[in-house]
Amino acid sequence: MMKDITWGQYYPVESTIHNLDPRTKLMGTMVYIISLFIANNLACYLLGIVFLAAVIHLSRVPLSYITRGLKPIAALLLISVLFNMFLTSGEPLYWQWKLLKITGTGLRQAFYMGLRLILLIMGSSLMTFTTTPTSLTDGLEKGLRFLNIFHVPVQEVAMMMSIALRFIPILTEETDKIQKAQMARGADFENGNIIARAKAMIPLLVPLFISAWRRATDLAMAMEARCYHGGSGRTKMFPLEYKQADRMGYGILVLYLIALCLLRYLL
């Protein structure tokens, strides 16, 4: 399962999406996530699927690589679908046993919820696949600069998010190494019920926490040794500038939102 955690990893390839400004990709991701919650019928979701498929094609990131990241959330996806299927009231009623029931409304809501979660994970992970942590930090810092009026430390927040994203693949690899070392010493992470598997994870979490703490301490000392300090006044080696492709991207986002709203209120 550790190899299936692809969120936060960067996929290096030359593509149209990779070359976009990080602010454009951040805005596009935000707009797409909002559109998934605006959608209320099958036509809206079909438009969202077509839009995401087009972006994935332009990004040149393999679809198998993106869908592999859905495996770690399979349990959460299944729980969300089952809760909506058996605990939603509505008409027509197909089956009922005490508090559990299956209705047409519940089936429709469960289907939309599962589809929404899948598209949300794929759409948000595509941003990290096509944007380096450094570019993402610069985009967040410049895109949220207006929050400085309210004394929000935008630069520090962007740096923390960048470090968190950078640590995801490192901690995933560290977890895989610790798990293999524990299995070589006789640990069993695959057999038994849920409680037994949860108890077997304790010997894995303790060394992982110690390793993460050590890496965080080393990073803090390295930043302090290089006299790093956040705040205003810092310059960039590669300043962000919007290009023609970014303006076209914003235009496509506006057209996508207009088409989605038309499908929502006219159908």
PDB file of C-alpha atoms in Angstrom:
ATOM      1  CA  MET A   1       0.000   0.000   0.000  1.00  0.00           C
ATOM      2  CA  MET A   2       2.919   2.355   0.660  1.00  0.00           C
ATOM      3  CA  LYS A   3       3.810   2.301  -3.032  1.00  0.00           C
ATOM      4  CA  ASP A   4       0.250   3.307  -3.918  1.00  0.00           C
ATOM      5  CA  ILE A   5       0.471   6.642  -2.052  1.00  0.00           C
ATOM      6  CA  THR A   6       1.259   8.965  -4.954  1.00  0.00           C
ATOM      7  CA  TRP A   7      -0.320  12.182  -3.624  1.00  0.00           C
ATOM      8  CA  GLY A   8       2.311  14.864  -3.133  1.00  0.00           C
ATOM      9  CA  GLN A   9       4.750  13.372  -5.630  1.00  0.00           C
ATOM     10  CA  TYR A  10       5.959  15.217  -8.717  1.00  0.00           C
ATOM     11  CA  TYR A  11       5.879  13.497 -12.111  1.00  0.00           C
ATOM     12  CA  PRO A  12       8.645  15.063 -14.264  1.00  0.00           C
ATOM     13  CA  VAL A  13       7.617  15.350 -17.907  1.00  0.00           C
ATOM     14  CA  GLU A  14       7.323  18.150 -20.444  1.00  0.00           C
ATOM     15  CA  SER A  15       3.682  19.089 -21.030  1.00  0.00           C
ATOM     16  CA  THR A  16       1.327  22.014 -21.426  1.00  0.00           C
ATOM     17  CA  ILE A  17       0.017  21.680 -17.869  1.00  0.00           C
ATOM     18  CA  HIS A  18       3.522  21.444 -16.393  1.00  0.00           C
ATOM     19  CA  ASN A  19       4.465  24.722 -18.059  1.00  0.00           C
ATOM     20  CA  LEU A  20       1.504  26.661 -16.654  1.00  0.00           C
ATOM     21  CA  ASP A  21       1.957  29.167 -13.860  1.00  0.00           C
ATOM     22  CA  PRO A  22       1.412  27.505 -10.443  1.00  0.00           C
ATOM     23  CA  ARG A  23      -1.210  30.144  -9.612  1.00  0.00           C
ATOM     24  CA  THR A  24      -3.211  29.038 -12.643  1.00  0.00           C
ATOM     25  CA  LYS A  25      -3.058  25.412 -11.523  1.00  0.00           C
ATOM     26  CA  LEU A  26      -4.009  26.317  -7.953  1.00  0.00           C
ATOM     27  CA  MET A  27      -7.000  28.320  -9.163  1.00  0.00           C
ATOM     28  CA  GLY A  28      -7.966  25.564 -11.579  1.00  0.00           C
ATOM     29  CA  THR A  29      -7.859  22.958  -8.817  1.00  0.00           C
ATOM     30  CA  MET A  30      -9.955  25.142  -6.524  1.00  0.00           C
ATOM     31  CA  VAL A  31     -12.513  25.797  -9.269  1.00  0.00           C
ATOM     32  CA  TYR A  32     -12.725  22.098 -10.124  1.00  0.00           C
ATOM     33  CA  ILE A  33     -13.264  21.087  -6.481  1.00  0.00           C
ATOM     34  CA  ILE A  34     -16.005  23.704  -6.110  1.00  0.00           C
ATOM     35  CA  SER A  35     -17.623  22.520  -9.338  1.00  0.00           C
ATOM     36  CA  LEU A  36     -17.883  18.973  -7.976  1.00  0.00           C
ATOM     37  CA  PHE A  37     -19.984  20.267  -5.076  1.00  0.00           C
ATOM     38  CA  ILE A  38     -22.091  22.432  -7.399  1.00  0.00           C
ATOM     39  CA  ALA A  39     -22.948  19.478  -9.649  1.00  0.00           C
ATOM     40  CA  ASN A  40     -26.306  17.894  -8.887  1.00  0.00           C
ATOM     41  CA  ASN A  41     -27.097  15.729 -11.919  1.00  0.00           C
ATOM     42  CA  LEU A  42     -25.447  13.216 -14.189  1.00  0.00           C
ATOM     43  CA  ALA A  43     -24.812  15.724 -16.979  1.00  0.00           C
ATOM     44  CA  CYS A  44     -22.763  17.942 -14.645  1.00  0.00           C
ATOM     45  CA  TYR A  45     -20.624  15.008 -13.538  1.00  0.00           C
ATOM     46  CA  LEU A  46     -20.124  13.891 -17.134  1.00  0.00           C
ATOM     47  CA  LEU A  47     -18.868  17.388 -17.948  1.00  0.00           C
ATOM     48  CA  GLY A  48     -16.498  17.180 -14.946  1.00  0.00           C
ATOM     49  CA  ILE A  49     -15.193  13.802 -16.159  1.00  0.00           C
ATOM     50  CA  VAL A  50     -14.603  15.113 -19.692  1.00  0.00           C
ATOM     51  CA  PHE A  51     -12.851  18.222 -18.351  1.00  0.00           C
ATOM     52  CA  LEU A  52     -10.580  16.163 -16.069  1.00  0.00           C
ATOM     53  CA  ALA A  53      -9.825  13.672 -18.865  1.00  0.00           C
ATOM     54  CA  ALA A  54      -8.755  16.534 -21.140  1.00  0.00           C
ATOM     55  CA  VAL A  55      -6.457  17.981 -18.478  1.00  0.00           C
ATOM     56  CA  ILE A  56      -4.917  14.561 -17.781  1.00  0.00           C
ATOM     57  CA  HIS A  57      -4.300  14.110 -21.511  1.00  0.00           C
ATOM     58  CA  LEU A  58      -2.581  17.505 -21.720  1.00  0.00           C
ATOM     59  CA  SER A  59      -0.496  16.787 -18.605  1.00  0.00           C
ATOM     60  CA  ARG A  60       0.896  13.554 -20.101  1.00  0.00           C
ATOM     61  CA  VAL A  61       0.737  11.912 -16.657  1.00  0.00           C
ATOM     62  CA  PRO A  62      -0.241   8.226 -17.087  1.00  0.00           C
ATOM     63  CA  LEU A  63      -3.798   7.508 -16.014  1.00  0.00           C
ATOM     64  CA  SER A  64      -2.643   4.341 -14.248  1.00  0.00           C
ATOM     65  CA  TYR A  65      -0.300   6.443 -12.113  1.00  0.00           C
ATOM     66  CA  ILE A  66      -3.160   8.740 -11.079  1.00  0.00           C
ATOM     67  CA  THR A  67      -5.675   5.974 -10.363  1.00  0.00           C
ATOM     68  CA  ARG A  68      -3.091   4.109  -8.276  1.00  0.00           C
ATOM     69  CA  GLY A  69      -3.458   6.830  -5.679  1.00  0.00           C
ATOM     70  CA  LEU A  70      -7.104   5.837  -5.161  1.00  0.00           C
ATOM     71  CA  LYS A  71      -6.204   2.514  -3.524  1.00  0.00           C
ATOM     72  CA  PRO A  72      -5.252   3.948  -0.085  1.00  0.00           C
ATOM     73  CA  ILE A  73      -8.654   5.688   0.183  1.00  0.00           C
ATOM     74  CA  ALA A  74     -10.683   2.664  -0.943  1.00  0.00           C
ATOM     75  CA  ALA A  75     -11.891   2.020   2.621  1.00  0.00           C
ATOM     76  CA  LEU A  76     -12.971   5.662   3.102  1.00  0.00           C
ATOM     77  CA  LEU A  77     -14.694   5.611  -0.284  1.00  0.00           C
ATOM     78  CA  LEU A  78     -16.554   2.393   0.560  1.00  0.00           C
ATOM     79  CA  ILE A  79     -17.677   3.708   3.976  1.00  0.00           C
ATOM     80  CA  SER A  80     -18.977   6.951   2.441  1.00  0.00           C
ATOM     81  CA  VAL A  81     -20.920   5.072  -0.233  1.00  0.00           C
ATOM     82  CA  LEU A  82     -22.440   2.596   2.253  1.00  0.00           C
ATOM     83  CA  PHE A  83     -23.469   5.331   4.695  1.00  0.00           C
ATOM     84  CA  ASN A  84     -25.261   7.237   1.955  1.00  0.00           C
ATOM     85  CA  MET A  85     -26.831   4.069   0.580  1.00  0.00           C
ATOM     86  CA  PHE A  86     -28.283   2.676   3.826  1.00  0.00           C
ATOM     87  CA  LEU A  87     -28.953   5.821   5.898  1.00  0.00           C
ATOM     88  CA  THR A  88     -30.610   8.136   3.363  1.00  0.00           C
ATOM     89  CA  SER A  89     -34.369   8.509   3.381  1.00  0.00           C
ATOM     90  CA  GLY A  90     -36.347   9.088   0.218  1.00  0.00           C
ATOM     91  CA  GLU A  91     -38.512   7.554  -2.442  1.00  0.00           C
ATOM     92  CA  PRO A  92     -39.010   4.939  -3.757  1.00  0.00           C
ATOM     93  CA  LEU A  93     -38.278   2.532  -0.896  1.00  0.00           C
ATOM     94  CA  TYR A  94     -36.702  -0.751  -2.101  1.00  0.00           C
ATOM     95  CA  TRP A  95     -35.658  -2.437   1.176  1.00  0.00           C
ATOM     96  CA  GLN A  96     -35.757  -1.692   4.916  1.00  0.00           C
ATOM     97  CA  TRP A  97     -34.563  -3.395   8.085  1.00  0.00           C
ATOM     98  CA  LYS A  98     -34.864  -1.355  11.278  1.00  0.00           C
ATOM     99  CA  LEU A  99     -32.801   1.818  10.725  1.00  0.00           C
ATOM    100  CA  LEU A 100     -31.211   0.555   7.509  1.00  0.00           C
ATOM    101  CA  LYS A 101     -32.980   1.218   4.246  1.00  0.00           C
ATOM    102  CA  ILE A 102     -32.286   1.367   0.533  1.00  0.00           C
ATOM    103  CA  THR A 103     -34.110   4.020  -1.435  1.00  0.00           C
ATOM    104  CA  GLY A 104     -33.838   5.505  -4.871  1.00  0.00           C
ATOM    105  CA  THR A 105     -32.616   8.767  -3.384  1.00  0.00           C
ATOM    106  CA  GLY A 106     -29.996   6.909  -1.319  1.00  0.00           C
ATOM    107  CA  LEU A 107     -28.692   4.981  -4.315  1.00  0.00           C
ATOM    108  CA  ARG A 108     -28.428   8.142  -6.374  1.00  0.00           C
ATOM    109  CA  GLN A 109     -26.712  10.058  -3.566  1.00  0.00           C
ATOM    110  CA  ALA A 110     -24.292   7.168  -2.897  1.00  0.00           C
ATOM    111  CA  PHE A 111     -23.356   7.044  -6.575  1.00  0.00           C
ATOM    112  CA  TYR A 112     -22.770  10.780  -6.754  1.00  0.00           C
ATOM    113  CA  MET A 113     -20.784  10.781  -3.492  1.00  0.00           C
ATOM    114  CA  GLY A 114     -18.460   8.001  -4.681  1.00  0.00           C
ATOM    115  CA  LEU A 115     -17.954   9.652  -8.062  1.00  0.00           C
ATOM    116  CA  ARG A 116     -17.339  13.022  -6.402  1.00  0.00           C
ATOM    117  CA  LEU A 117     -14.645  11.620  -4.094  1.00  0.00           C
ATOM    118  CA  ILE A 118     -12.883   9.849  -6.962  1.00  0.00           C
ATOM    119  CA  LEU A 119     -12.836  12.947  -9.154  1.00  0.00           C
ATOM    120  CA  LEU A 120     -11.796  15.142  -6.215  1.00  0.00           C
ATOM    121  CA  ILE A 121      -8.783  12.972  -5.372  1.00  0.00           C
ATOM    122  CA  MET A 122      -7.723  12.637  -9.011  1.00  0.00           C
ATOM    123  CA  GLY A 123      -8.128  16.353  -9.705  1.00  0.00           C
ATOM    124  CA  SER A 124      -6.277  17.547  -6.605  1.00  0.00           C
ATOM    125  CA  SER A 125      -3.447  15.020  -6.989  1.00  0.00           C
ATOM    126  CA  LEU A 126      -2.928  16.130 -10.587  1.00  0.00           C
ATOM    127  CA  MET A 127      -1.810  19.529  -9.289  1.00  0.00           C
ATOM    128  CA  THR A 128       1.058  18.001  -7.283  1.00  0.00           C
ATOM    129  CA  PHE A 129       1.977  15.688 -10.178  1.00  0.00           C
ATOM    130  CA  THR A 130       2.523  18.700 -12.448  1.00  0.00           C
ATOM    131  CA  THR A 131       3.938  21.247  -9.961  1.00  0.00           C
ATOM    132  CA  THR A 132       7.201  21.092  -8.053  1.00  0.00           C
ATOM    133  CA  PRO A 133       7.098  21.926  -4.320  1.00  0.00           C
ATOM    134  CA  THR A 134       9.164  25.062  -4.943  1.00  0.00           C
ATOM    135  CA  SER A 135       6.801  26.332  -7.638  1.00  0.00           C
ATOM    136  CA  LEU A 136       3.827  25.476  -5.465  1.00  0.00           C
ATOM    137  CA  THR A 137       5.295  27.522  -2.608  1.00  0.00           C
ATOM    138  CA  ASP A 138       5.887  30.497  -4.893  1.00  0.00           C
ATOM    139  CA  GLY A 139       2.369  30.248  -6.301  1.00  0.00           C
ATOM    140  CA  LEU A 140       0.756  30.081  -2.876  1.00  0.00           C
ATOM    141  CA  GLU A 141       2.834  32.960  -1.570  1.00  0.00           C
ATOM    142  CA  LYS A 142       2.112  35.260  -4.492  1.00  0.00           C
ATOM    143  CA  GLY A 143      -1.494  34.199  -4.968  1.00  0.00           C
ATOM    144  CA  LEU A 144      -2.384  34.738  -1.298  1.00  0.00           C
ATOM    145  CA  ARG A 145      -0.352  37.895  -0.852  1.00  0.00           C
ATOM    146  CA  PHE A 146      -3.524  39.929  -0.306  1.00  0.00           C
ATOM    147  CA  LEU A 147      -3.901  38.190   3.082  1.00  0.00           C
ATOM    148  CA  ASN A 148      -0.924  40.183   4.346  1.00  0.00           C
ATOM    149  CA  ILE A 149      -3.384  43.030   4.864  1.00  0.00           C
ATOM    150  CA  PHE A 150      -4.927  40.945   7.643  1.00  0.00           C
ATOM    151  CA  HIS A 151      -1.457  40.169   9.077  1.00  0.00           C
ATOM    152  CA  VAL A 152      -1.552  36.542   7.908  1.00  0.00           C
ATOM    153  CA  PRO A 153       2.015  35.105   7.535  1.00  0.00           C
ATOM    154  CA  VAL A 154       1.462  33.933   3.974  1.00  0.00           C
ATOM    155  CA  GLN A 155       5.108  33.134   3.267  1.00  0.00           C
ATOM    156  CA  GLU A 156       5.456  30.962   6.360  1.00  0.00           C
ATOM    157  CA  VAL A 157       2.205  29.121   5.629  1.00  0.00           C
ATOM    158  CA  ALA A 158       3.275  28.458   2.032  1.00  0.00           C
ATOM    159  CA  MET A 159       6.663  27.181   3.210  1.00  0.00           C
ATOM    160  CA  MET A 160       5.052  24.824   5.729  1.00  0.00           C
ATOM    161  CA  MET A 161       2.739  23.405   3.055  1.00  0.00           C
ATOM    162  CA  SER A 162       5.669  22.948   0.688  1.00  0.00           C
ATOM    163  CA  ILE A 163       7.702  21.107   3.337  1.00  0.00           C
ATOM    164  CA  ALA A 164       4.702  18.905   4.172  1.00  0.00           C
ATOM    165  CA  LEU A 165       4.268  17.951   0.508  1.00  0.00           C
ATOM    166  CA  ARG A 166       7.996  17.280   0.171  1.00  0.00           C
ATOM    167  CA  PHE A 167       7.947  15.004   3.217  1.00  0.00           C
ATOM    168  CA  ILE A 168       5.101  12.788   1.933  1.00  0.00           C
ATOM    169  CA  PRO A 169       7.213  10.649  -0.474  1.00  0.00           C
ATOM    170  CA  ILE A 170      10.138  10.641   2.005  1.00  0.00           C
ATOM    171  CA  LEU A 171       8.002   9.341   4.865  1.00  0.00           C
ATOM    172  CA  THR A 172       6.317   6.850   2.532  1.00  0.00           C
ATOM    173  CA  GLU A 173       9.690   5.397   1.586  1.00  0.00           C
ATOM    174  CA  GLU A 174      10.774   5.401   5.244  1.00  0.00           C
ATOM    175  CA  THR A 175       7.583   3.561   6.232  1.00  0.00           C
ATOM    176  CA  ASP A 176       8.207   0.915   3.583  1.00  0.00           C
ATOM    177  CA  LYS A 177      11.763   0.350   4.847  1.00  0.00           C
ATOM    178  CA  ILE A 178      10.652   0.067   8.486  1.00  0.00           C
ATOM    179  CA  GLN A 179       7.821  -2.295   7.553  1.00  0.00           C
ATOM    180  CA  LYS A 180      10.155  -4.602   5.644  1.00  0.00           C
ATOM    181  CA  ALA A 181      12.635  -4.570   8.531  1.00  0.00           C
ATOM    182  CA  GLN A 182       9.862  -5.451  10.995  1.00  0.00           C
ATOM    183  CA  MET A 183       8.582  -8.236   8.724  1.00  0.00           C
ATOM    184  CA  ALA A 184      12.105  -9.652   8.503  1.00  0.00           C
ATOM    185  CA  ARG A 185      12.042  -9.892  12.311  1.00  0.00           C
ATOM    186  CA  GLY A 186       8.745 -11.792  12.305  1.00  0.00           C
ATOM    187  CA  ALA A 187       6.153  -8.998  12.428  1.00  0.00           C
ATOM    188  CA  ASP A 188       2.817  -9.784  10.754  1.00  0.00           C
ATOM    189  CA  PHE A 189       0.926  -6.851   9.204  1.00  0.00           C
ATOM    190  CA  GLU A 190      -1.424  -8.797   6.915  1.00  0.00           C
ATOM    191  CA  ASN A 191      -3.131 -11.536   8.939  1.00  0.00           C
ATOM    192  CA  GLY A 192      -5.741 -11.225  11.686  1.00  0.00           C
ATOM    193  CA  ASN A 193      -8.763  -8.993  12.219  1.00  0.00           C
ATOM    194  CA  ILE A 194      -8.844  -5.201  12.183  1.00  0.00           C
ATOM    195  CA  ILE A 195      -7.909  -4.910  15.877  1.00  0.00           C
ATOM    196  CA  ALA A 196      -4.935  -7.261  15.461  1.00  0.00           C
ATOM    197  CA  ARG A 197      -3.698  -5.331  12.438  1.00  0.00           C
ATOM    198  CA  ALA A 198      -4.054  -2.049  14.321  1.00  0.00           C
ATOM    199  CA  LYS A 199      -1.972  -3.416  17.206  1.00  0.00           C
ATOM    200  CA  ALA A 200       0.652  -4.653  14.743  1.00  0.00           C
ATOM    201  CA  MET A 201       1.020  -1.080  13.438  1.00  0.00           C
ATOM    202  CA  ILE A 202       2.256   0.232  16.809  1.00  0.00           C
ATOM    203  CA  PRO A 203       5.845  -1.089  16.352  1.00  0.00           C
ATOM    204  CA  LEU A 204       5.771   0.621  12.952  1.00  0.00           C
ATOM    205  CA  LEU A 205       4.506   4.019  14.112  1.00  0.00           C
ATOM    206  CA  VAL A 206       7.040   4.544  16.919  1.00  0.00           C
ATOM    207  CA  PRO A 207      10.223   4.375  14.756  1.00  0.00           C
ATOM    208  CA  LEU A 208       8.427   6.303  12.001  1.00  0.00           C
ATOM    209  CA  PHE A 209       7.608   9.124  14.430  1.00  0.00           C
ATOM    210  CA  ILE A 210      11.215   9.181  15.693  1.00  0.00           C
ATOM    211  CA  SER A 211      12.535   9.272  12.123  1.00  0.00           C
ATOM    212  CA  ALA A 212      10.154  12.093  11.144  1.00  0.00           C
ATOM    213  CA  TRP A 213      11.111  14.082  14.245  1.00  0.00           C
ATOM    214  CA  ARG A 214      14.810  13.635  13.472  1.00  0.00           C
ATOM    215  CA  ARG A 215      14.338  14.767   9.859  1.00  0.00           C
ATOM    216  CA  ALA A 216      12.345  17.817  10.971  1.00  0.00           C
ATOM    217  CA  THR A 217      15.071  18.746  13.485  1.00  0.00           C
ATOM    218  CA  ASP A 218      17.802  18.382  10.864  1.00  0.00           C
ATOM    219  CA  LEU A 219      15.824  20.522   8.417  1.00  0.00           C
ATOM    220  CA  ALA A 220      15.255  23.244  11.025  1.00  0.00           C
ATOM    221  CA  MET A 221      18.959  23.305  11.923  1.00  0.00           C
ATOM    222  CA  ALA A 222      19.947  23.466   8.239  1.00  0.00           C
ATOM    223  CA  MET A 223      17.571  26.386   7.614  1.00  0.00           C
ATOM    224  CA  GLU A 224      18.844  28.192  10.701  1.00  0.00           C
ATOM    225  CA  ALA A 225      22.484  27.599   9.698  1.00  0.00           C
ATOM    226  CA  ARG A 226      21.743  29.222   6.324  1.00  0.00           C
ATOM    227  CA  CYS A 227      20.176  32.236   8.067  1.00  0.00           C
ATOM    228  CA  TYR A 228      16.739  31.546   6.609  1.00  0.00           C
ATOM    229  CA  HIS A 229      13.964  33.876   7.700  1.00  0.00           C
ATOM    230  CA  GLY A 230      10.502  34.349   6.247  1.00  0.00           C
ATOM    231  CA  GLY A 231       8.520  37.495   5.720  1.00  0.00           C
ATOM    232  CA  SER A 232       8.591  40.288   3.184  1.00  0.00           C
ATOM    233  CA  GLY A 233      11.632  41.479   1.312  1.00  0.00           C
ATOM    234  CA  ARG A 234      12.687  38.125  -0.116  1.00  0.00           C
ATOM    235  CA  THR A 235      13.412  37.976  -3.842  1.00  0.00           C
ATOM    236  CA  LYS A 236      12.907  35.113  -6.298  1.00  0.00           C
ATOM    237  CA  MET A 237      15.394  33.644  -8.743  1.00  0.00           C
ATOM    238  CA  PHE A 238      12.536  32.959 -11.180  1.00  0.00           C
ATOM    239  CA  PRO A 239       9.710  35.514 -10.679  1.00  0.00           C
ATOM    240  CA  LEU A 240       6.254  34.270 -11.636  1.00  0.00           C
ATOM    241  CA  GLU A 241       4.703  35.875 -14.712  1.00  0.00           C
ATOM    242  CA  TYR A 242       1.478  35.031 -16.497  1.00  0.00           C
ATOM    243  CA  LYS A 243       1.845  33.910 -20.117  1.00  0.00           C
ATOM    244  CA  GLN A 244      -0.603  33.497 -22.978  1.00  0.00           C
ATOM    245  CA  ALA A 245      -1.276  29.879 -21.997  1.00  0.00           C
ATOM    246  CA  ASP A 246      -2.258  30.980 -18.481  1.00  0.00           C
ATOM    247  CA  ARG A 247      -4.748  33.525 -19.826  1.00  0.00           C
ATOM    248  CA  MET A 248      -6.228  30.836 -22.041  1.00  0.00           C
ATOM    249  CA  GLY A 249      -6.423  28.540 -19.011  1.00  0.00           C
ATOM    250  CA  TYR A 250      -8.422  31.116 -17.038  1.00  0.00           C
ATOM    251  CA  GLY A 251     -10.737  31.562 -20.008  1.00  0.00           C
ATOM    252  CA  ILE A 252     -11.333  27.801 -20.215  1.00  0.00           C
ATOM    253  CA  LEU A 253     -12.108  27.724 -16.476  1.00  0.00           C
ATOM    254  CA  VAL A 254     -14.717  30.465 -16.911  1.00  0.00           C
ATOM    255  CA  LEU A 255     -16.343  28.602 -19.826  1.00  0.00           C
ATOM    256  CA  TYR A 256     -16.323  25.388 -17.787  1.00  0.00           C
ATOM    257  CA  LEU A 257     -18.092  27.059 -14.863  1.00  0.00           C
ATOM    258  CA  ILE A 258     -20.678  28.661 -17.155  1.00  0.00           C
ATOM    259  CA  ALA A 259     -21.411  25.318 -18.852  1.00  0.00           C
ATOM    260  CA  LEU A 260     -21.679  23.593 -15.465  1.00  0.00           C
ATOM    261  CA  CYS A 261     -24.116  26.175 -14.111  1.00  0.00           C
ATOM    262  CA  LEU A 262     -26.261  25.882 -17.258  1.00  0.00           C
ATOM    263  CA  LEU A 263     -26.409  22.103 -16.890  1.00  0.00           C
ATOM    264  CA  ARG A 264     -27.250  22.427 -13.194  1.00  0.00           C
ATOM    265  CA  TYR A 265     -30.137  24.879 -13.513  1.00  0.00           C
ATOM    266  CA  LEU A 266     -31.524  23.934 -16.925  1.00  0.00           C
ATOM    267  CA  LEU A 267     -31.667  20.141 -16.516  1.00  0.00           C
TER     268      LEU A 267
END
